[in-house]
Tab-separated table of C-alpha atoms and ligand atoms in Angstrom:
chain	number	residue	atom	x	y	z
C	1	UNK	CA	-0.028	-0.225	0.032
C	2	UNK	CA	1.890	3.315	-1.366
C	3	UNK	CA	-0.953	5.926	-0.521
C	4	UNK	CA	-0.981	7.740	2.911
C	5	UNK	CA	-3.880	6.010	4.862
C	6	UNK	CA	-4.267	8.902	7.902
C	7	UNK	CA	-7.490	9.648	6.592
C	8	UNK	CA	-8.761	6.068	5.181
C	9	UNK	CA	-9.239	2.713	6.679
C	10	UNK	CA	-9.078	-0.451	4.736
C	11	UNK	CA	-12.539	-1.612	4.397
C	12	UNK	CA	-13.294	-5.685	3.706
C	13	UNK	CA	-16.018	-6.798	1.910
C	14	UNK	CA	-18.090	-9.439	3.901
C	15	UNK	CA	-21.255	-9.826	1.846
C	16	UNK	CA	-22.007	-9.384	-1.747
C	17	UNK	CA	-25.355	-9.841	-3.762
C	18	UNK	CA	-25.816	-9.308	-7.500
C	19	UNK	CA	-29.367	-7.993	-8.530
C	20	UNK	CA	-28.627	-7.182	-12.182
C	21	UNK	CA	-25.388	-7.302	-14.255
C	22	UNK	CA	-24.961	-3.639	-13.328
C	23	UNK	CA	-26.657	-3.366	-9.794
C	24	UNK	CA	-25.087	-5.133	-6.721
C	25	UNK	CA	-25.108	-4.840	-2.927
C	26	UNK	CA	-22.183	-5.021	-0.538
C	27	UNK	CA	-21.634	-5.242	2.997
C	28	UNK	CA	-18.111	-3.954	4.400
C	29	UNK	CA	-16.331	-4.344	7.654
C	30	UNK	CA	-15.227	-0.463	7.962
C	31	UNK	CA	-11.946	-1.484	9.387
C	32	UNK	CA	-11.942	1.004	12.149
C	33	UNK	CA	-14.370	2.969	14.060
C	34	UNK	CA	-17.064	4.908	11.982
C	35	UNK	CA	-19.783	6.787	13.299
C	36	UNK	CA	-22.547	8.549	11.070
C	37	UNK	CA	-26.395	9.460	11.175
C	38	UNK	CA	-28.727	7.792	9.022
C	39	UNK	CA	-28.634	9.745	5.628
C	40	UNK	CA	-25.242	10.128	5.205
C	41	UNK	CA	-22.694	8.986	2.670
C	42	UNK	CA	-19.087	7.260	2.782
C	43	UNK	CA	-16.510	8.016	0.408
C	44	UNK	CA	-15.218	4.689	-1.289
C	45	UNK	CA	-12.038	4.171	-3.168
C	46	UNK	CA	-9.461	2.104	-4.650
C	47	UNK	CA	-5.926	2.740	-5.379
C	48	UNK	CA	-4.902	2.804	-9.172
C	49	UNK	CA	-1.499	3.763	-10.812
C	50	UNK	CA	-0.405	5.413	-7.511
C	51	UNK	CA	-3.753	7.594	-7.473
C	52	UNK	CA	-6.818	7.005	-5.133
C	53	UNK	CA	-10.039	7.148	-7.125
C	54	UNK	CA	-12.982	7.622	-4.676
C	55	UNK	CA	-16.598	8.404	-5.049
C	56	UNK	CA	-19.246	8.980	-2.269
C	57	UNK	CA	-21.594	6.229	-1.491
C	58	UNK	CA	-24.943	6.671	0.592
C	59	UNK	CA	-24.856	4.135	3.684
C	60	UNK	CA	-28.087	1.631	3.570
C	61	UNK	CA	-27.209	0.513	6.855
C	62	UNK	CA	-28.155	2.013	10.040
C	63	UNK	CA	-25.934	3.247	12.558
C	64	UNK	CA	-27.011	0.332	14.798
C	65	UNK	CA	-25.430	-2.121	12.441
C	66	UNK	CA	-21.618	-3.214	12.875
C	67	UNK	CA	-20.938	-3.490	9.085
C	68	UNK	CA	-21.619	-0.611	6.559
C	69	UNK	CA	-23.922	-1.514	3.532
C	70	UNK	CA	-23.764	-0.078	0.089
C	71	UNK	CA	-26.011	-0.603	-2.841
C	72	UNK	CA	-24.007	0.498	-6.203
C	73	UNK	CA	-24.841	0.851	-9.984
C	74	UNK	CA	-22.037	0.099	-12.381
C	75	UNK	CA	-21.212	3.122	-14.746
C	76	UNK	CA	-19.742	1.382	-17.517
C	77	UNK	CA	-17.914	4.241	-18.680
C	78	UNK	CA	-16.998	5.428	-15.034
C	79	UNK	CA	-13.581	5.679	-13.263
C	80	UNK	CA	-14.415	3.787	-10.001
C	81	UNK	CA	-17.716	1.507	-10.463
C	82	UNK	CA	-15.973	-0.657	-13.287
C	83	UNK	CA	-12.976	-1.125	-10.830
C	84	UNK	CA	-15.340	-1.898	-7.694
C	85	UNK	CA	-17.337	-4.068	-9.815
C	86	UNK	CA	-15.392	-7.145	-9.790
C	87	UNK	CA	-14.481	-7.008	-5.833
C	88	UNK	CA	-15.575	-10.007	-4.122
C	89	UNK	CA	-15.825	-11.149	-0.470
C	90	UNK	CA	-12.429	-10.549	1.172
C	91	UNK	CA	-11.352	-7.982	-1.070
C	92	UNK	CA	-10.442	-4.361	0.497
C	93	UNK	CA	-11.221	-0.881	-0.686
C	94	UNK	CA	-10.316	2.495	0.925
C	95	UNK	CA	-13.115	4.131	3.365
C	96	UNK	CA	-12.416	7.585	4.538
C	97	UNK	CA	-12.874	7.679	8.169
C	98	UNK	CA	-15.281	10.517	8.345
C	99	UNK	CA	-18.383	10.510	7.064
C	100	UNK	CA	-20.331	13.112	5.287
C	101	UNK	CA	-23.634	14.682	3.981
C	102	UNK	CA	-26.605	16.406	5.564
C	103	UNK	CA	-29.438	14.390	3.879
C	104	UNK	CA	-30.687	13.320	7.228
C	105	UNK	CA	-34.248	13.576	8.537
C	106	UNK	CA	-35.587	16.954	9.135
C	107	UNK	CA	-36.779	17.062	12.907
C	108	UNK	CA	-36.619	20.337	13.352
C	109	UNK	CA	-38.883	22.074	11.142
C	110	UNK	CA	-42.124	20.744	12.838
C	111	UNK	CA	-43.465	18.925	9.727
C	112	UNK	CA	-43.781	15.496	10.748
C	113	UNK	CA	-44.602	13.877	7.419
C	114	UNK	CA	-41.533	12.681	5.259
C	115	UNK	CA	-42.167	12.101	1.490
C	116	UNK	CA	-39.328	9.997	0.428
C	117	UNK	CA	-38.827	9.859	-3.574
C	118	UNK	CA	-35.944	7.744	-5.021
C	119	UNK	CA	-34.635	6.164	-8.461
C	120	UNK	CA	-33.019	2.752	-7.945
C	121	UNK	CA	-29.932	3.417	-5.792
C	122	UNK	CA	-31.305	6.508	-4.413
C	123	UNK	CA	-33.261	4.373	-1.888
C	124	UNK	CA	-29.978	3.866	0.053
C	125	UNK	CA	-30.371	6.733	2.745
C	126	UNK	CA	-34.291	5.812	3.138
C	127	UNK	CA	-33.426	2.627	4.041
C	128	UNK	CA	-31.278	3.718	6.549
C	129	UNK	CA	-33.693	6.157	8.107
C	130	UNK	CA	-36.382	3.517	8.316
C	131	UNK	CA	-34.051	0.697	9.691
C	132	UNK	CA	-32.854	3.354	12.410
C	133	UNK	CA	-36.293	4.360	13.310
C	134	UNK	CA	-37.415	0.408	13.442
C	135	UNK	CA	-34.845	-0.281	15.891
C	136	UNK	CA	-35.727	2.909	17.820
C	137	UNK	CA	-39.519	2.071	17.805
C	138	UNK	CA	-39.038	-1.655	18.648
C	139	UNK	CA	-36.500	-0.738	21.821
C	140	UNK	CA	-38.077	2.589	22.827
C	141	UNK	CA	-34.610	3.810	23.279
C	142	UNK	CA	-35.766	7.589	22.179
C	143	UNK	CA	-38.763	9.450	21.244
C	144	UNK	CA	-38.558	8.418	17.587
C	145	UNK	CA	-40.793	7.724	15.543
C	146	UNK	CA	-43.249	9.851	17.714
C	147	UNK	CA	-45.438	11.670	15.334
C	148	UNK	CA	-43.199	11.274	12.383
C	149	UNK	CA	-44.533	9.103	9.487
C	150	UNK	CA	-42.390	8.149	6.448
C	151	UNK	CA	-43.815	7.946	2.928
C	152	UNK	CA	-41.577	6.383	0.572
C	153	UNK	CA	-41.962	6.108	-3.579
C	154	UNK	CA	-39.259	4.041	-5.365
C	155	UNK	CA	-38.785	4.046	-9.166
C	156	UNK	CA	-36.599	1.721	-11.431
C	157	UNK	CA	-36.699	0.621	-14.799
C	158	UNK	CA	-37.703	-3.069	-14.007
C	159	UNK	CA	-38.785	-4.414	-10.694
C	160	UNK	CA	-35.618	-6.579	-10.267
C	161	UNK	CA	-33.586	-3.297	-9.477
C	162	UNK	CA	-35.621	-2.751	-6.113
C	163	UNK	CA	-33.021	-4.152	-4.189
C	164	UNK	CA	-34.746	-3.443	-0.773
C	165	UNK	CA	-38.466	-4.223	-1.802
C	166	UNK	CA	-39.174	-6.764	0.113
C	167	UNK	CA	-37.593	-5.497	3.683
C	168	UNK	CA	-39.287	-2.343	3.005
C	169	UNK	CA	-42.795	-3.924	2.000
C	170	UNK	CA	-42.273	-6.171	5.370
C	171	UNK	CA	-41.705	-2.945	7.402
C	172	UNK	CA	-44.710	-1.036	5.701
C	173	UNK	CA	-46.755	-4.016	6.735
C	174	UNK	CA	-45.761	-3.800	10.284
C	175	UNK	CA	-45.162	-0.133	11.090
C	176	UNK	CA	-47.972	2.206	11.159
C	177	UNK	CA	-45.376	5.016	10.666
C	178	UNK	CA	-44.075	4.128	7.120
C	179	UNK	CA	-45.878	3.544	3.447
C	180	UNK	CA	-44.061	2.254	0.815
C	181	UNK	CA	-44.368	1.976	-3.032
C	182	UNK	CA	-42.813	1.321	-6.311
C	183	UNK	CA	-42.836	2.298	-9.893
C	184	UNK	CA	-41.327	0.812	-12.832
C	185	UNK	CA	-41.036	2.617	-16.179
C	186	UNK	CA	-40.192	-0.101	-18.771
C	187	UNK	CA	-43.184	-2.501	-18.028
C	188	UNK	CA	-42.716	-3.982	-21.567
C	189	UNK	CA	-39.098	-5.543	-20.300
C	190	UNK	CA	-40.983	-6.959	-17.269
C	191	UNK	CA	-44.322	-8.444	-18.204
C	192	UNK	CA	-44.752	-10.161	-15.277
C	193	UNK	CA	-45.175	-6.828	-13.041
C	194	UNK	CA	-48.606	-5.885	-11.844
C	195	UNK	CA	-47.942	-2.814	-10.081
C	196	UNK	CA	-47.462	0.941	-10.758
C	197	UNK	CA	-45.945	2.150	-14.031
C	198	UNK	CA	-44.199	5.403	-14.963
C	199	UNK	CA	-41.581	7.387	-13.513
C	200	UNK	CA	-41.421	8.413	-9.873
C	201	UNK	CA	-42.080	12.075	-10.999
C	202	UNK	CA	-45.141	11.034	-12.835
C	203	UNK	CA	-46.616	9.603	-9.603
C	204	UNK	CA	-45.531	12.394	-7.187
C	205	UNK	CA	-49.119	14.060	-7.490
C	206	UNK	CA	-51.134	10.601	-7.357
C	207	UNK	CA	-49.255	9.773	-4.231
C	208	UNK	CA	-49.269	12.882	-2.319
C	209	UNK	CA	-52.943	12.692	-2.520
C	210	UNK	CA	-53.408	9.127	-1.857
C	211	UNK	CA	-51.167	9.491	1.631
C	212	UNK	CA	-52.779	12.832	2.026
C	213	UNK	CA	-49.329	14.866	2.239
C	214	UNK	CA	-49.817	18.644	2.187
C	215	UNK	CA	-47.040	21.204	1.966
C	216	UNK	CA	-47.828	22.322	5.672
C	217	UNK	CA	-47.041	19.147	7.146
C	218	UNK	CA	-44.449	17.495	4.929
C	219	UNK	CA	-40.698	17.406	3.916
C	220	UNK	CA	-39.850	16.081	0.727
C	221	UNK	CA	-36.601	13.998	0.010
C	222	UNK	CA	-35.331	13.513	-3.536
C	223	UNK	CA	-32.542	11.017	-4.147
C	224	UNK	CA	-30.860	9.833	-6.846
C	225	UNK	CA	-31.217	10.142	-10.807
C	226	UNK	CA	-30.975	14.218	-11.252
C	227	UNK	CA	-33.635	14.306	-13.655
C	228	UNK	CA	-36.176	12.766	-11.212
C	229	UNK	CA	-34.894	15.294	-8.359
C	230	UNK	CA	-35.418	18.375	-10.569
C	231	UNK	CA	-38.848	17.376	-12.008
C	232	UNK	CA	-39.791	16.047	-8.827
C	233	UNK	CA	-39.243	19.194	-7.217
C	234	UNK	CA	-40.887	21.171	-9.941
C	235	UNK	CA	-43.930	19.243	-9.460
C	236	UNK	CA	-43.978	19.585	-5.565
C	237	UNK	CA	-43.228	23.460	-6.106
C	238	UNK	CA	-46.221	23.602	-8.221
C	239	UNK	CA	-48.308	21.664	-5.562
C	240	UNK	CA	-47.293	24.407	-3.079
C	241	UNK	CA	-44.018	23.104	-1.456
C	242	UNK	CA	-41.563	25.425	-0.904
C	243	UNK	CA	-37.610	25.686	-1.199
C	244	UNK	CA	-36.893	24.759	2.510
C	245	UNK	CA	-39.202	21.852	2.404
C	246	UNK	CA	-37.510	19.986	-0.382
C	247	UNK	CA	-34.207	18.167	-0.030
C	248	UNK	CA	-32.167	16.699	-2.752
C	249	UNK	CA	-28.913	14.265	-3.067
C	250	UNK	CA	-27.980	14.164	-6.938
C	251	UNK	CA	-25.948	11.116	-7.468
C	252	UNK	CA	-24.322	12.832	-10.631
C	253	UNK	CA	-24.656	15.747	-12.619
C	254	UNK	CA	-26.653	15.113	-15.979
C	255	UNK	CA	-24.450	15.021	-19.194
C	256	UNK	CA	-24.421	18.747	-20.838
C	257	UNK	CA	-26.595	18.938	-23.851
C	258	UNK	CA	-24.195	19.400	-27.183
U	301	FAD	C1	-23.758	11.953	-1.916
U	301	FAD	C2	-23.628	11.084	-3.068
U	301	FAD	C3	-24.174	9.570	-2.745
U	301	FAD	C4	-24.123	8.617	-3.715
U	301	FAD	N1	-24.582	7.396	-3.225
U	301	FAD	C5	-24.682	6.356	-4.129
U	301	FAD	C6	-24.896	5.189	-4.137
U	301	FAD	O1	-25.561	4.879	-3.049
U	301	FAD	N2	-24.861	4.292	-4.839
U	301	FAD	C7	-24.360	4.758	-6.213
U	301	FAD	O2	-24.228	3.881	-7.201
U	301	FAD	N3	-24.082	5.754	-6.718
U	301	FAD	C8	-23.932	6.736	-5.503
U	301	FAD	N4	-23.254	7.829	-6.042
U	301	FAD	C9	-22.805	8.034	-7.302
U	301	FAD	C10	-21.033	8.188	-7.110
U	301	FAD	O3	-20.503	8.663	-6.285
U	301	FAD	C11	-20.611	7.907	-8.525
U	301	FAD	O4	-20.753	9.131	-9.039
U	301	FAD	C12	-20.980	6.760	-9.162
U	301	FAD	O5	-20.894	5.401	-8.735
U	301	FAD	C13	-20.134	6.535	-10.735
U	301	FAD	O6	-18.796	6.611	-10.023
U	301	FAD	P1	-17.772	6.390	-11.458
U	301	FAD	O7	-16.451	6.698	-10.793
U	301	FAD	O8	-17.973	4.756	-12.017
U	301	FAD	O9	-17.960	7.161	-12.871
U	301	FAD	P2	-17.702	8.641	-12.792
U	301	FAD	O10	-16.260	8.589	-13.731
U	301	FAD	O11	-17.567	9.502	-11.481
U	301	FAD	O12	-18.563	9.321	-13.976
U	301	FAD	C14	-18.570	8.914	-15.312
U	301	FAD	C15	-19.716	9.749	-15.947
U	301	FAD	O13	-21.048	8.992	-15.877
U	301	FAD	C16	-21.962	9.874	-15.473
U	301	FAD	N5	-22.515	9.068	-14.337
U	301	FAD	C17	-22.095	8.806	-13.001
U	301	FAD	N6	-23.018	7.960	-12.514
U	301	FAD	C18	-24.126	8.145	-13.042
U	301	FAD	C19	-25.245	7.127	-13.207
U	301	FAD	N7	-25.841	6.577	-12.126
U	301	FAD	N8	-25.952	6.860	-14.264
U	301	FAD	C20	-25.638	7.483	-15.538
U	301	FAD	N9	-24.436	8.467	-15.441
U	301	FAD	C21	-23.789	8.335	-14.446
U	301	FAD	C22	-21.164	11.209	-14.669
U	301	FAD	O14	-21.937	12.331	-14.774
U	301	FAD	C23	-19.981	11.130	-15.839
U	301	FAD	O15	-20.328	12.090	-16.912
U	301	FAD	C24	-23.311	8.797	-4.890
U	301	FAD	C25	-23.064	10.501	-5.245
U	301	FAD	C26	-23.201	11.101	-4.234
U	301	FAD	C27	-22.837	12.710	-4.918
């Protein structure tokens, strides 16, 4: 190992699950203490030709778990993901010791409904919220969820991209404070799918109505694909949401139009 490691730990993959040829989940042992809040991200990287290539990855796991979980999409033309993709259980990667990010649950505004909108891997911080609150709810360790309710809508192209659907549907069946819906945008590639179709942003109005979400009592969180985040906020804005009640976590910058 030639690069300095004062700011990094060597994280080891302890579990891997592939969902599709370009989507996989890993659990890593962070290789040292790693304190974070649900909704934050870790910076993962590898050393390549004497340089560190690193990127941000939202943490799926809750701070109560002793491993970190990530949900990653392969970007074939990318610098890092084609190098992360071949890594298997036992392989290592660099993980910055300090988590980052402010995409955490808004518990200060007084709005007690939380509308969570995600494309595919953008579900990661929301799984972390729900796992964390579930544990608090079961243990009675603190005041969560109290009056807080989470309403989550996830979109993908096809249904096998919903890495956490089973888990989130189970939470939704058990927890009076959590609702979950999914939609796919390419039903012709997934003929067995009988659920919602269309993009997440197409369904924003339907679900704000169905779940009774109003700007006065609801904070919106949009995570993942930049087009969904932009369109979704446009729709929410026209429905009365104001800037300070919508938060976004953009996973990448859209390519500039030629
Ligand atoms: C706060 C934060 C959290 C993130 N969390 C996750 C996460 O949980 N899971 C995850 O998979 N990614 C996540 N990302 C994206 C991640 O940081 C990388 O950008 C992504 O993995 C691509 O890295 P790369 O080096 O392979 O591609 P790069 O070399 O960074 O990108 C190559 C080109 O592809 C474009 N691009 C990047 N990502 C995509 C994409 N998904 N679809 C289409 N084009 C893209 C870029 O704009 C660029 O033009 C997150 C990003 C941020 C800022």
